[in-house]
C-alpha positions as semicolon CSV with decimal commas, in nm:
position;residue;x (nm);y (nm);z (nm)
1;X;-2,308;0,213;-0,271
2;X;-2,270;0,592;-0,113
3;X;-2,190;0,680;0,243
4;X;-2,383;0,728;0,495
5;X;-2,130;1,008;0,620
6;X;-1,789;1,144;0,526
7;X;-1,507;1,284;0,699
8;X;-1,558;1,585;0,456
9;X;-1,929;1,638;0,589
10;X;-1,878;1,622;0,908
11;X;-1,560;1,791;0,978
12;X;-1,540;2,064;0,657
13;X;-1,929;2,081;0,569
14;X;-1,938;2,358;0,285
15;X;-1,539;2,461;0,327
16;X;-1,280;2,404;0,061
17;X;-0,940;2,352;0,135
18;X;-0,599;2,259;0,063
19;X;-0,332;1,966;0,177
20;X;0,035;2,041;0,177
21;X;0,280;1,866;-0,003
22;X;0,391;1,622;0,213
23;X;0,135;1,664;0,444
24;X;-0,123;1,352;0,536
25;X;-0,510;1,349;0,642
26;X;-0,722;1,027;0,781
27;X;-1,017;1,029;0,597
28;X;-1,329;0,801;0,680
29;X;-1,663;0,707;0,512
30;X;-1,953;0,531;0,697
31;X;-2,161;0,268;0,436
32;X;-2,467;0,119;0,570
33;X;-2,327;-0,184;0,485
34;X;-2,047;-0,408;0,614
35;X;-1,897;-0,541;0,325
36;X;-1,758;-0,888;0,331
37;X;-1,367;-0,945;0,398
38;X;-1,184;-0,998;0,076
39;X;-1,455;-0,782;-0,140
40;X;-1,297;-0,500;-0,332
41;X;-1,443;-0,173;-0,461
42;X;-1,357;0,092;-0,677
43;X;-1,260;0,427;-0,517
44;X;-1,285;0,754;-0,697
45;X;-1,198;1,086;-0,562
46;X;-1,217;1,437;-0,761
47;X;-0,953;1,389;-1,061
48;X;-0,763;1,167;-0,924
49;X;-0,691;0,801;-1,112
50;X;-0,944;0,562;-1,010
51;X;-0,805;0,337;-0,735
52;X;-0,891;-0,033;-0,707
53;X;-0,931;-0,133;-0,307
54;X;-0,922;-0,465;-0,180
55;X;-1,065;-0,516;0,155
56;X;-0,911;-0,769;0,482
């Protein structure tokens, strides 16, 4: 399933840029979707190691 919007999109639309080390960001993602409580998905970001998320 894909966003509907990102954090990315609407705040940096087109920019590239850098986190310090140490440094934190809140990132968001609208789905069209709820998904139900205790569903899990599979979260992949750039090249980072695939993360497995569990949802409350």
């Amino acid at each position: 399933m894909r966003p509907e919007a990102t954090w990315c999109a609407t705040t940096r639309a087109g920019e590239s840029f850098s986190i310090a080390a140490g440094a934190q960001v809140d990132s968001w993602r609208v789905f069209p979707v709820d998904p139900e409580a205790g569903s899990s998905f599979e979260l992949t970001w750039y090249d980072f190691p695939r993360l497995d998320v569990r949802l409350r």
